[in-house]
Coordinates of C-alpha atoms and ligand atoms in Angstrom, one line a residue:
M1 CA 124.7 403.8 447.2
P2 CA 126.4 406.2 445.0
G3 CA 129.9 406.8 446.2
T4 CA 130.4 407.8 449.6
K5 CA 128.2 411.0 449.7
L6 CA 125.1 411.2 451.6
I7 CA 122.7 413.4 449.7
T8 CA 119.3 414.4 450.8
I9 CA 116.5 415.3 448.5
E10 CA 116.7 419.0 449.4
R11 CA 120.4 419.1 448.5
H12 CA 119.9 417.2 445.2
I13 CA 117.1 419.7 444.3
L14 CA 119.3 422.8 445.1
E15 CA 122.1 421.3 443.2
Q16 CA 119.7 420.9 440.1
Q17 CA 118.6 424.5 440.7
A18 CA 122.3 425.6 440.2
R19 CA 122.2 424.6 436.7
F20 CA 119.5 427.6 436.0
P21 CA 121.4 430.7 437.1
H22 CA 118.1 432.7 437.1
A23 CA 116.2 430.3 439.2
T24 CA 114.6 432.0 442.1
G25 CA 114.2 428.8 444.3
E26 CA 110.2 428.8 443.9
F27 CA 110.5 425.5 442.0
T28 CA 113.0 424.0 444.4
S29 CA 110.7 424.9 447.3
L30 CA 107.7 423.5 445.6
L31 CA 109.4 420.0 445.0
Y32 CA 110.5 420.0 448.6
D33 CA 106.9 420.8 449.7
I34 CA 105.7 417.8 447.8
A35 CA 108.4 415.7 449.4
L36 CA 107.2 416.9 452.8
A37 CA 103.5 416.0 452.0
A38 CA 104.8 412.5 450.9
K39 CA 106.4 412.0 454.4
L40 CA 103.1 412.8 456.0
I41 CA 101.3 410.4 453.7
S42 CA 103.8 407.8 454.2
R43 CA 103.5 407.9 458.0
E44 CA 99.7 407.6 457.5
T45 CA 99.8 404.6 455.2
N46 CA 102.3 403.0 457.5
R47 CA 100.0 403.2 460.5
A48 CA 96.8 402.7 458.7
G49 CA 95.7 399.6 460.4
L50 CA 96.9 400.8 463.8
A51 CA 95.0 404.2 463.5
N52 CA 91.8 402.3 462.6
I53 CA 91.4 404.4 459.4
L54 CA 91.1 401.5 457.1
G55 CA 88.0 401.4 454.9
K56 CA 85.9 403.4 452.8
A57 CA 85.1 407.1 453.4
G58 CA 81.5 406.6 452.1
T59 CA 81.8 409.1 449.5
Q60 CA 82.6 408.8 445.6
N61 CA 85.2 410.7 443.7
V62 CA 84.5 412.2 440.1
Q63 CA 84.9 409.0 438.3
G64 CA 82.2 407.4 440.6
E65 CA 84.9 405.3 442.5
Q66 CA 84.6 404.6 446.1
Q67 CA 87.0 407.0 448.1
E68 CA 89.2 405.3 450.7
L69 CA 89.8 407.3 453.8
L70 CA 93.3 407.4 452.9
D71 CA 92.5 408.9 449.5
V72 CA 90.7 411.6 451.2
Y73 CA 93.6 412.2 453.7
A74 CA 96.2 412.2 451.0
N75 CA 94.2 414.6 448.9
Q76 CA 93.8 417.1 451.8
I77 CA 97.6 416.8 452.8
I78 CA 98.7 417.8 449.4
V79 CA 96.2 420.6 448.9
R80 CA 96.9 422.0 452.3
M81 CA 100.8 421.9 451.9
L82 CA 100.5 423.7 448.4
N83 CA 97.8 426.1 448.5
H84 CA 99.2 428.8 450.9
T85 CA 102.9 428.9 449.8
G86 CA 102.7 431.5 446.8
R87 CA 104.3 428.9 444.5
V88 CA 101.3 427.4 442.9
C89 CA 98.4 429.1 440.8
I90 CA 96.0 426.2 440.4
M91 CA 95.9 422.5 441.1
A92 CA 93.8 419.5 440.1
S93 CA 93.4 416.1 441.7
E94 CA 91.9 412.8 440.9
E95 CA 89.7 413.3 443.8
D96 CA 88.2 416.7 442.9
P97 CA 85.9 417.0 439.9
D98 CA 87.1 420.8 439.4
P99 CA 90.1 422.6 439.5
I100 CA 91.3 423.5 442.8
F101 CA 91.9 427.3 443.2
I102 CA 94.2 429.1 445.6
P103 CA 92.1 430.8 448.2
A104 CA 91.8 434.5 447.7
T105 CA 93.7 435.2 450.8
Y106 CA 96.9 433.5 449.6
K107 CA 99.5 434.7 447.1
R108 CA 99.8 432.7 443.8
G109 CA 103.0 431.4 442.0
N110 CA 104.1 430.2 438.8
Y111 CA 103.3 426.5 439.1
V112 CA 100.5 424.4 438.1
V113 CA 100.2 421.0 440.0
L114 CA 98.1 418.0 439.2
F115 CA 98.2 414.8 441.1
D116 CA 96.8 411.4 442.0
P117 CA 97.0 411.6 445.8
L118 CA 96.7 407.9 446.3
D119 CA 97.2 405.5 443.5
G120 CA 96.1 401.9 443.9
S121 CA 94.1 402.8 446.8
S122 CA 91.8 399.8 446.4
N123 CA 94.8 397.7 447.8
I124 CA 95.2 399.5 450.9
D125 CA 92.9 397.2 453.0
Y126 CA 95.5 394.3 452.0
N127 CA 98.6 396.1 452.9
V128 CA 99.8 396.2 449.4
S129 CA 102.1 399.3 448.2
V130 CA 100.3 402.4 446.9
G131 CA 101.7 405.7 445.7
T132 CA 101.2 409.3 444.8
I133 CA 101.8 410.8 441.3
F134 CA 102.4 414.4 440.5
S135 CA 102.9 416.6 437.3
I136 CA 104.2 420.1 437.4
H137 CA 103.7 422.7 434.6
R138 CA 104.3 426.5 434.3
H139 CA 101.4 428.5 434.1
V140 CA 100.3 429.8 430.5
T141 CA 97.7 432.2 431.5
P142 CA 99.5 435.6 431.7
D143 CA 97.8 436.9 434.8
L144 CA 98.2 434.4 437.9
Y145 CA 94.9 435.4 439.2
D146 CA 93.1 434.3 436.0
C147 CA 94.6 430.8 436.0
G148 CA 92.0 428.1 434.8
L149 CA 91.8 425.0 432.6
P150 CA 94.3 426.1 430.0
D151 CA 97.0 426.0 432.5
L152 CA 95.9 422.3 433.7
L153 CA 95.3 421.0 430.1
Q154 CA 98.9 421.3 428.7
P155 CA 100.4 418.4 426.9
G156 CA 102.8 416.2 428.9
R157 CA 105.9 417.4 426.5
R158 CA 105.6 420.7 428.4
L159 CA 106.1 419.4 431.8
V160 CA 108.7 421.1 434.0
A161 CA 108.8 418.2 436.3
A162 CA 107.0 414.9 437.2
G163 CA 107.4 412.3 439.8
Y164 CA 105.9 409.7 442.1
I165 CA 106.0 408.2 445.6
V166 CA 105.8 404.7 446.2
Y167 CA 104.6 403.6 449.8
G168 CA 106.2 400.2 449.7
S169 CA 108.4 398.1 451.9
S170 CA 110.3 401.3 452.1
T171 CA 109.1 404.8 450.9
M172 CA 110.7 406.1 447.7
M173 CA 110.3 409.4 445.9
V174 CA 111.3 409.2 442.1
Y175 CA 111.3 412.5 440.2
S176 CA 112.6 414.0 437.0
A177 CA 113.0 417.7 436.2
G178 CA 114.1 417.1 432.6
N179 CA 117.6 416.0 433.5
G180 CA 117.3 412.3 433.9
V181 CA 115.5 410.5 436.9
A182 CA 116.6 410.2 440.4
G183 CA 115.3 408.1 443.2
F184 CA 115.4 408.7 447.0
T185 CA 114.7 406.4 449.9
L186 CA 113.1 407.7 453.1
D187 CA 114.9 407.1 456.3
P188 CA 112.0 407.2 458.6
S189 CA 114.1 407.5 461.7
V190 CA 115.3 411.0 460.6
G191 CA 112.6 411.8 458.2
E192 CA 114.8 412.5 455.2
F193 CA 114.7 411.2 451.7
L194 CA 118.2 410.1 450.8
L195 CA 119.5 409.7 447.3
S196 CA 119.6 405.9 446.6
H197 CA 119.1 405.7 442.8
E198 CA 121.4 408.3 441.1
E199 CA 120.6 408.0 437.5
I200 CA 117.8 405.6 436.8
R201 CA 117.9 404.1 433.4
A202 CA 115.2 401.8 431.9
P203 CA 117.4 398.7 431.2
D204 CA 117.7 397.4 427.5
N205 CA 117.2 393.9 428.6
P206 CA 113.5 393.8 430.0
K207 CA 112.3 391.2 432.5
Y208 CA 108.6 391.8 433.1
Y209 CA 105.3 392.5 431.4
S210 CA 102.4 393.9 433.6
V211 CA 98.7 393.7 432.4
N212 CA 95.5 392.7 434.1
Q213 CA 95.0 389.3 432.5
G214 CA 91.7 388.7 434.0
Y215 CA 90.2 391.0 431.2
E216 CA 91.7 389.1 428.3
R217 CA 88.3 388.1 427.1
F218 CA 87.7 392.0 426.5
W219 CA 90.9 392.6 424.8
L220 CA 91.5 393.7 421.2
E221 CA 93.1 391.2 418.9
A222 CA 96.3 393.5 419.0
V223 CA 96.6 393.0 422.8
R224 CA 95.8 389.3 422.6
Q225 CA 98.4 388.7 420.0
Y226 CA 100.9 391.0 421.7
V227 CA 100.8 389.1 425.1
K228 CA 101.2 385.9 423.0
W229 CA 104.4 387.3 421.6
I230 CA 105.8 388.8 424.8
T231 CA 105.4 385.3 426.5
G232 CA 107.2 383.6 423.6
M233 CA 104.0 381.8 422.4
K234 CA 104.0 383.1 418.8
E235 CA 105.6 380.6 416.5
D236 CA 106.2 383.0 413.6
E237 CA 108.0 385.6 415.8
P238 CA 109.9 383.6 418.5
R239 CA 111.3 385.6 421.5
K240 CA 112.4 384.9 425.0
A241 CA 109.3 385.1 427.3
L242 CA 109.0 387.9 429.9
S243 CA 107.6 387.1 433.4
A244 CA 104.3 388.4 434.4
R245 CA 104.0 390.8 437.4
Y246 CA 100.8 392.8 438.1
I247 CA 100.1 394.4 441.5
G248 CA 97.1 396.6 440.4
S249 CA 98.9 399.7 441.9
M250 CA 100.4 401.4 438.8
V251 CA 103.0 403.3 440.7
S252 CA 104.3 400.0 442.1
D253 CA 104.1 398.2 438.7
F254 CA 105.8 401.1 437.1
H255 CA 108.5 401.4 439.5
R256 CA 109.4 397.7 439.4
N257 CA 109.5 397.7 435.6
L258 CA 111.5 401.0 435.5
I259 CA 114.1 399.4 437.5
A260 CA 114.2 395.8 436.0
G261 CA 112.9 396.7 432.5
G262 CA 109.7 395.8 431.0
I263 CA 106.3 397.0 429.9
F264 CA 103.1 398.1 431.6
L265 CA 99.7 397.8 429.7
Y266 CA 96.5 399.2 430.5
P267 CA 94.6 398.9 427.1
A268 CA 91.3 400.1 426.1
D269 CA 88.9 397.2 425.9
T270 CA 85.4 396.1 424.7
R271 CA 84.1 395.7 428.2
D272 CA 82.5 399.1 428.8
K273 CA 81.1 401.1 425.9
A274 CA 81.1 404.3 428.1
R275 CA 85.0 403.8 428.7
P276 CA 86.5 403.2 425.3
M277 CA 89.6 404.9 426.4
G278 CA 90.6 402.5 429.2
K279 CA 90.7 403.3 432.9
L280 CA 93.8 405.4 433.5
R281 CA 93.7 409.3 433.5
L282 CA 96.0 411.1 431.3
N283 CA 96.8 414.2 433.3
Y284 CA 97.8 412.9 436.6
E285 CA 98.6 409.3 436.0
C286 CA 99.8 408.5 432.6
A287 CA 101.6 411.8 431.4
P288 CA 103.8 412.0 434.4
L289 CA 105.0 408.3 434.3
A290 CA 105.5 408.7 430.5
Y291 CA 107.7 411.6 431.2
I292 CA 109.7 409.8 433.7
M293 CA 109.8 406.8 431.5
E294 CA 111.1 408.9 428.6
Q295 CA 113.7 410.7 430.9
A296 CA 114.9 407.1 431.7
G297 CA 115.2 406.1 428.2
G298 CA 112.0 404.5 427.6
A299 CA 108.7 405.2 425.8
A300 CA 105.0 405.7 426.5
S301 CA 102.2 405.4 424.0
D302 CA 98.4 405.1 423.8
G303 CA 98.9 402.4 421.3
I304 CA 99.4 404.8 418.3
H305 CA 100.5 408.3 419.7
R306 CA 103.2 409.3 422.1
I307 CA 101.5 410.1 425.3
L308 CA 103.4 413.3 425.7
D309 CA 102.2 414.9 422.6
I310 CA 98.5 414.4 423.5
V311 CA 96.7 417.6 424.1
P312 CA 94.3 417.1 427.2
Q313 CA 90.6 417.9 426.2
S314 CA 89.4 417.6 429.8
L315 CA 90.7 417.2 433.4
H316 CA 89.9 413.7 434.0
Q317 CA 90.4 412.4 430.5
R318 CA 91.3 408.7 430.1
T319 CA 93.8 407.1 427.9
P320 CA 94.9 403.7 427.0
F321 CA 98.6 403.3 428.2
F322 CA 101.5 401.2 427.2
C323 CA 104.8 402.2 428.9
G324 CA 108.2 400.8 429.2
N325 CA 111.2 399.7 427.2
K326 CA 111.2 401.5 423.8
D327 CA 111.3 398.4 421.5
L328 CA 108.5 396.8 423.5
V329 CA 106.3 399.9 423.2
A330 CA 107.1 400.1 419.4
K331 CA 106.0 396.6 418.9
M332 CA 102.8 397.2 420.6
E333 CA 102.1 399.9 418.2
E334 CA 103.0 397.9 415.2
Y335 CA 100.4 395.3 416.4
F336 CA 97.6 397.8 416.6
Q337 CA 98.3 398.9 413.0
H338 CA 98.4 395.3 411.8
Y339 CA 95.6 393.7 413.9
N340 CA 93.2 396.6 414.5
P341 CA 93.4 399.2 411.9
E342 CA 89.8 400.3 412.6
W343 CA 90.6 400.9 416.3
V344 CA 93.6 403.0 415.3
E345 CA 91.3 405.1 413.0
A346 CA 88.9 405.5 415.8
L347 CA 91.4 406.6 418.4
Q348 CA 93.1 409.0 415.9
E349 CA 89.7 410.8 415.6
R350 CA 89.3 411.1 419.4
V351 CA 92.9 412.3 420.2
Q352 CA 94.2 415.7 419.7
L353 CA 97.9 416.0 419.2
V354 CA 100.4 418.9 419.7
T355 CA 100.8 420.4 416.1
Ligands
AHG1 P1 93.5 404.6 441.7 O1 93.6 404.0 443.0 O2 94.2 406.0 441.6 O3 92.0 405.0 441.2 O4 94.2 403.9 440.5 C1 94.0 402.6 440.4 C2 94.6 402.2 438.9 C3 96.1 401.9 439.0 O5 96.8 402.0 440.0 C4 96.1 400.5 438.5 O6 97.1 400.1 437.7 C5 94.8 400.1 438.1 O7 93.9 401.1 438.6 C6 94.1 398.7 438.3 O8 93.0 398.6 437.6 P2 92.4 397.1 437.4 O9 91.9 396.6 438.7 O10 91.2 397.3 436.4 O11 93.5 396.3 436.8
MN2 MN1 95.5 406.1 440.2
MN3 MN1 94.0 407.5 443.3

């Protein structure tokens, strides 16, 4: 615990706001609304079994994946919490194919919110930690009533804030508004997020690597060689082996690696020709986590490019994702250049970067 002070998330956000003398409080309130939505989702995930709401909703989301009931619930909570406050002009969610517009009866505000309401939801039935991820941009369309795709498709480097909530053995919210990374733990008895991790820094001495090793046969040579290297099995490049940890809920894998040090990998592979860009979504999964990792002193890449420099071309765009300790990410990039130059070239053609 930092010092003797007890600091709620509200107080922390307000103190951050004091750094900007012209701030109106709109952004502060938006972050607080997200924290409130997180408390409701946390309550529901905690009693999922009791409330008999486990299982599939019977519908599919835009990626053709089964929607879990809690996916649908979490999505609705976030939309209903944010769409009427006059702080947001447009939103997008993993669970909705199209942008989420603000109903005409409500005022619009300056912020654009993208989110994955429940990350790792295929794990819910097994009582494994899941999470929520969010990105916040400022609108770029001059008239708030004309906001649309250009507001949603901004590169990660323009993020105003990003964060995640992990519903684990305790519920934690971690966010950055461009001034480092702070983490808060929910005290469920009083319903407050209390500052528990004041300045999160990615440790220089990493411990873990996280990748779905079950797909090894589909990996590109660079990834295969990299995992050999990271587990200390390359005779020409000896190193201390990292331990493997893979939950299959990215928020949880990311959170552990952020605190303990390491690298998370979700590469593109040769398994599915229709998905040459891997599985994870750029705008509401990878960019926000990349932002937090950079704010904590780490790095995030698609194997060649900095994730935050990628200009999204579509809402649900996918990207390969390598995120964690700076040196480990740089080494992955080096391996792609060395072992799969043809893939590097193909990716360069697909990806548009900030100029
Ligand atoms: P979501 O539940 O939002 O669809 O995301 C699941 C993601 C991510 O959390 C996790 O890292 C990855 O899927 C796991 O995929 P594999 O089972 O292919 O490893
Ligand atoms: Mn997800
Ligand atoms: Mn999800």
